[in-house]
Coordinates of C-alpha atoms in Angstrom, one line a residue:
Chain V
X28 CA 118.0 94.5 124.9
X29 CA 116.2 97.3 125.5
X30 CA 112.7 98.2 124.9
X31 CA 109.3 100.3 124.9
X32 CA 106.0 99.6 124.5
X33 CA 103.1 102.4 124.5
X34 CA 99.5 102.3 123.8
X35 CA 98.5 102.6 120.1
X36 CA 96.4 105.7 118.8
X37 CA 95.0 107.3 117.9
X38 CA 93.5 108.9 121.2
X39 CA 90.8 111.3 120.3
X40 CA 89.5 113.1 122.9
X41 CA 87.0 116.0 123.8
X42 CA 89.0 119.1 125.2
X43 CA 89.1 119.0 128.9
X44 CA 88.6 115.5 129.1
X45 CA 91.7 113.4 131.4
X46 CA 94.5 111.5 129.1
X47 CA 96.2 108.1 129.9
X48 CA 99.3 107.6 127.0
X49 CA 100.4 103.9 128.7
X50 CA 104.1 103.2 128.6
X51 CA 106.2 100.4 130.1
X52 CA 109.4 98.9 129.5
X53 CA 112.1 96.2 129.5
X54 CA 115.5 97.5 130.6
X55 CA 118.8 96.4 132.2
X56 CA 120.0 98.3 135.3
X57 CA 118.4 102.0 135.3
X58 CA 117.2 103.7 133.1
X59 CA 115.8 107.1 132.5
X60 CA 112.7 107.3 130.8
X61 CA 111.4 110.2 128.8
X62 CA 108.2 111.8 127.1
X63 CA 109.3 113.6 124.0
X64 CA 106.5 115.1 121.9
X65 CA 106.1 116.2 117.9
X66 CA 103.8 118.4 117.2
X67 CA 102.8 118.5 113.5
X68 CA 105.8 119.7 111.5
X69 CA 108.0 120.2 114.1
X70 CA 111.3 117.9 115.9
X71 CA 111.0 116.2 118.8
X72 CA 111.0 118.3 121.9
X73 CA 111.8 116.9 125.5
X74 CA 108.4 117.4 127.4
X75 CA 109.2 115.6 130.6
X76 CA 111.5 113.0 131.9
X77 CA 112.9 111.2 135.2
X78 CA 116.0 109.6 135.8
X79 CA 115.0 107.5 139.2
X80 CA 112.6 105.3 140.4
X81 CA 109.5 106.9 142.5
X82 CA 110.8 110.4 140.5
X83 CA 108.1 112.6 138.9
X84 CA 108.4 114.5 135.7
X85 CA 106.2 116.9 134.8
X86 CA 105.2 119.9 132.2
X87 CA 102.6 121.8 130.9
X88 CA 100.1 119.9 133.0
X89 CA 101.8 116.7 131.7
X90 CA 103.0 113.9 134.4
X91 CA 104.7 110.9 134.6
X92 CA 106.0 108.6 137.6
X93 CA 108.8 106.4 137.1
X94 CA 107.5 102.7 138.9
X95 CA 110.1 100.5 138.8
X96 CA 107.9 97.4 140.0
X97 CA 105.3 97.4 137.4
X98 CA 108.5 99.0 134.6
X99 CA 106.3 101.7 133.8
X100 CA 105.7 105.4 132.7
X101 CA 102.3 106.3 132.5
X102 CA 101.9 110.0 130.6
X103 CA 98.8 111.6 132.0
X104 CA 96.9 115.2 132.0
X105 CA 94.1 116.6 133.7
X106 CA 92.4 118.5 131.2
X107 CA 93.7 118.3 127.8
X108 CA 93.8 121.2 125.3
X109 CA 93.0 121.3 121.6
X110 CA 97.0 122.4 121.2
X111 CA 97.9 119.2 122.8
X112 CA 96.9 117.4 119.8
X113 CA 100.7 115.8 118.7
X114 CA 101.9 112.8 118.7
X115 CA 103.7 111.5 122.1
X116 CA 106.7 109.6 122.1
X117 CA 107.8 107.4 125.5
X118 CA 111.6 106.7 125.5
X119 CA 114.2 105.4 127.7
X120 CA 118.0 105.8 127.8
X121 CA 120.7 103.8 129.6
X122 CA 122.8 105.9 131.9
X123 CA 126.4 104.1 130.9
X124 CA 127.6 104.1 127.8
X125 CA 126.2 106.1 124.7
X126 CA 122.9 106.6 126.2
X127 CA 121.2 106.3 123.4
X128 CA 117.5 106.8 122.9
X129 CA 115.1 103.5 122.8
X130 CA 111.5 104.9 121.6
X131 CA 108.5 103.5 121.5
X132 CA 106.1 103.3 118.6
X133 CA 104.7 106.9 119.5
X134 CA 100.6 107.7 120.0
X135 CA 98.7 110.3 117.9
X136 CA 96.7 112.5 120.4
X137 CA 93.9 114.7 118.9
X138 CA 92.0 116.7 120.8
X139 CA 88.8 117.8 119.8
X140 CA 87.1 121.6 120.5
Chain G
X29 CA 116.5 126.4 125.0
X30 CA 118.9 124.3 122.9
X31 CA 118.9 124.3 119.2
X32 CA 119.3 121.9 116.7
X33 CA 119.2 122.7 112.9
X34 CA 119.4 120.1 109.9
X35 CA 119.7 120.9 106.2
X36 CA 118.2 120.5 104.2
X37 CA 115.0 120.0 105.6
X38 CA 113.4 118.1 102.0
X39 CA 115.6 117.2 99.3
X40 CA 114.6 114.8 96.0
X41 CA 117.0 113.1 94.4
X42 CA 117.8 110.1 91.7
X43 CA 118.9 107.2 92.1
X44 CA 122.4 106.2 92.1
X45 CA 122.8 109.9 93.5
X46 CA 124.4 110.5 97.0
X47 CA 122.9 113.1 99.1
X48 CA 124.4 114.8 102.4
X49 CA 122.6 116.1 105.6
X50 CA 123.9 118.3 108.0
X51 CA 123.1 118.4 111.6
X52 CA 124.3 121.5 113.8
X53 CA 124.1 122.2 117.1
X54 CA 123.3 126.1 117.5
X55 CA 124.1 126.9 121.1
X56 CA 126.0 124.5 122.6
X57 CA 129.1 121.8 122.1
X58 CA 128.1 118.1 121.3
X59 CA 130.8 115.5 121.4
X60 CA 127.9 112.8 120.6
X61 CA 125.2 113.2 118.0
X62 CA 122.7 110.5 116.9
X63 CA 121.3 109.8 113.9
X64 CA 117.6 108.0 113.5
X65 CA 115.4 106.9 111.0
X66 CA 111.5 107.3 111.0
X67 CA 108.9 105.7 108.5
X68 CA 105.9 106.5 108.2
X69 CA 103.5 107.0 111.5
X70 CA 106.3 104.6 112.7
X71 CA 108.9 105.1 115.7
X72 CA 112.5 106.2 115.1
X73 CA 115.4 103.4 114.7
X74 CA 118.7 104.3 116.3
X75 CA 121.3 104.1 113.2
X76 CA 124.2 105.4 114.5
X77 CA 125.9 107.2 117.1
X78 CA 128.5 110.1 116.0
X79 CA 131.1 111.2 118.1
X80 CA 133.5 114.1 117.6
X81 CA 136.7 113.2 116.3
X82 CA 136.3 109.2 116.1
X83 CA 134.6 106.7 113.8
X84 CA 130.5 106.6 114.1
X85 CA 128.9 103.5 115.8
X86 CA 126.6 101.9 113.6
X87 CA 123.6 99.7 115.2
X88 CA 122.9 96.2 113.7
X89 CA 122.0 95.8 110.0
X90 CA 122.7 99.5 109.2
X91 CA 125.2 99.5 106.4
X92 CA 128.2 101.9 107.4
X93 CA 129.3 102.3 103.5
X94 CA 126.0 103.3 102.8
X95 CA 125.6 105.9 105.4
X96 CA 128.3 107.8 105.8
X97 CA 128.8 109.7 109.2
X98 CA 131.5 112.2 109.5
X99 CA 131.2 114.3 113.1
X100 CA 133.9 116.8 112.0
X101 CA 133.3 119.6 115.1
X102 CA 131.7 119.8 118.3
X103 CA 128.8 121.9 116.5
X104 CA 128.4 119.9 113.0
X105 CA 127.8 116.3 112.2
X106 CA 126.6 115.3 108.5
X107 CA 125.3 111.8 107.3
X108 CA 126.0 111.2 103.8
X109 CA 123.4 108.5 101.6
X110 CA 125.3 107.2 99.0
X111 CA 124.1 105.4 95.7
X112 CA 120.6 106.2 97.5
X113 CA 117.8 104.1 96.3
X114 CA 113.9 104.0 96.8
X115 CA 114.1 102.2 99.6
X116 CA 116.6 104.9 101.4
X117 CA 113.7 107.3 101.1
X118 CA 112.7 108.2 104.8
X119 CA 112.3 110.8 107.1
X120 CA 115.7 111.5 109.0
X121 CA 116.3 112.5 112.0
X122 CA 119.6 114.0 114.4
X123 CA 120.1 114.7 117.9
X124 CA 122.5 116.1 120.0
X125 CA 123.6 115.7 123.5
X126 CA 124.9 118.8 125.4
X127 CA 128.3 117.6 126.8
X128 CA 128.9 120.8 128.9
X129 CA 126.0 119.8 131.6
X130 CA 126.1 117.4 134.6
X131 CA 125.9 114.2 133.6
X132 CA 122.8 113.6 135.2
X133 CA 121.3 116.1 133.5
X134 CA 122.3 115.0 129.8
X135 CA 119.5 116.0 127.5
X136 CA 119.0 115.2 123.6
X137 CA 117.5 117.9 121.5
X138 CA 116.7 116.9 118.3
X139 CA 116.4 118.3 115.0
X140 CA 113.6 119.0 112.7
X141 CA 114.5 116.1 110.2
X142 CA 115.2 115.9 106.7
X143 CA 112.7 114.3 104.1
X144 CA 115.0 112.2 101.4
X145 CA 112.5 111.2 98.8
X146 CA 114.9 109.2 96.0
X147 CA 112.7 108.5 93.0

């Protein structure tokens, strides 16, 4: 079946500073892959996502490249931001079917001032 | 953008009690809702996928008598915990997918969750 594994947190970093949230996968077929985020108290909310391979999403400053040969879907930011702090959530979704969500185990960001 | 509201947002209940959530969709028609589960600093678990008009799909191990999905419109689904117990206690969590866009641009937007603490 399908799966997702991302880095565990939490990341604490210095605002400013450059953010890596690893992400890879085990799929069938092709899937889309996704970066939701949860900011304290809140839902989910969709921050960037990518349906093919060699696709970039990107948001706020956020990106993520869809590599098919290494199944990955790296999150990464130039200059991170004490409202980043949240906790990031890599996910992937079949594109037959239900299409339902596979997440991973999610990665506390907090930035620091 | 797209909104997704649940109620209630923290309920408390006994045990033995049953205890419904409601998941709407605020702007937009969703023929397929989904319903997750989320412990503690842990990720969400797929439980069951709702669709308009037609039985819910339940994933593995989820007990469909004990959580009761009803998708009645396009707009509302509701999950029902019956005879909840300690162990239901969780945070819960509903999405919605927008059926009126392009395939390829099908996008879940997910409600705030509800926090069922059953004592």
């Amino acid at each position: 079946g399908n799966s997702v594994t991302q880095m565990e947190g939490p990341v604490t970093l210095s605002e400013e500073a450059f953010l890596t949230i690893n992400c890879t996968y085990t799929a069938t077929g092709y899937p889309s892959l996704f970066w939701y985020v949860q900011y304290p108290g809140e839902g989910l909310q969709l921050l960037l996502k990518a349906t093919k391979a060699d696709d970039k999403g990107s948001n706020k400053g956020f990106e993520a490249t869809y590599r098919k040969e290494t199944t990955s879907f790296h999150l990464e930011k130039g200059s991170v931001q004490v409202s980043d702090s949240a906790v990031y959530f890599c996910a992937l979704s079949g594109n037959t079917g239900r299409r339902a969500l596979t997440f991973g185990s999610g990665t506390r960001l907090q930035v620091q001032p | 953008g797209a909104v997704v509201s649940q109620h209630p947002s923290r309920v408390i209940c006994k045990s033995g009690t049953s205890v419904k959530i409601e998941c709407r969709s605020l702007d937009f028609q969703a023929t397929t809702m989904f319903w997750y589960r989320q412990f503690p600093k842990q990720s969400l678990m797929l439980m069951a996928t709702s669709n308009e008009g037609s039985k819910a799909t339940y994933e593995q191990g989820v007990e469909k008598d004990k959580f009761l999905i009803n998708h009645a419109s396009l707009t509302l689904s509701t999950l029902t915990v019956t005879s909840a117990h300690p162990e239901d206690s969780s945070f819960y969590i509903c999405s919605a997918r927008d059926s009126g866009g392009a395939l390829w641009t099908d996008t879940q937007y997910f409600g705030p969750g509800t926090r069922l603490t059953v004592l």
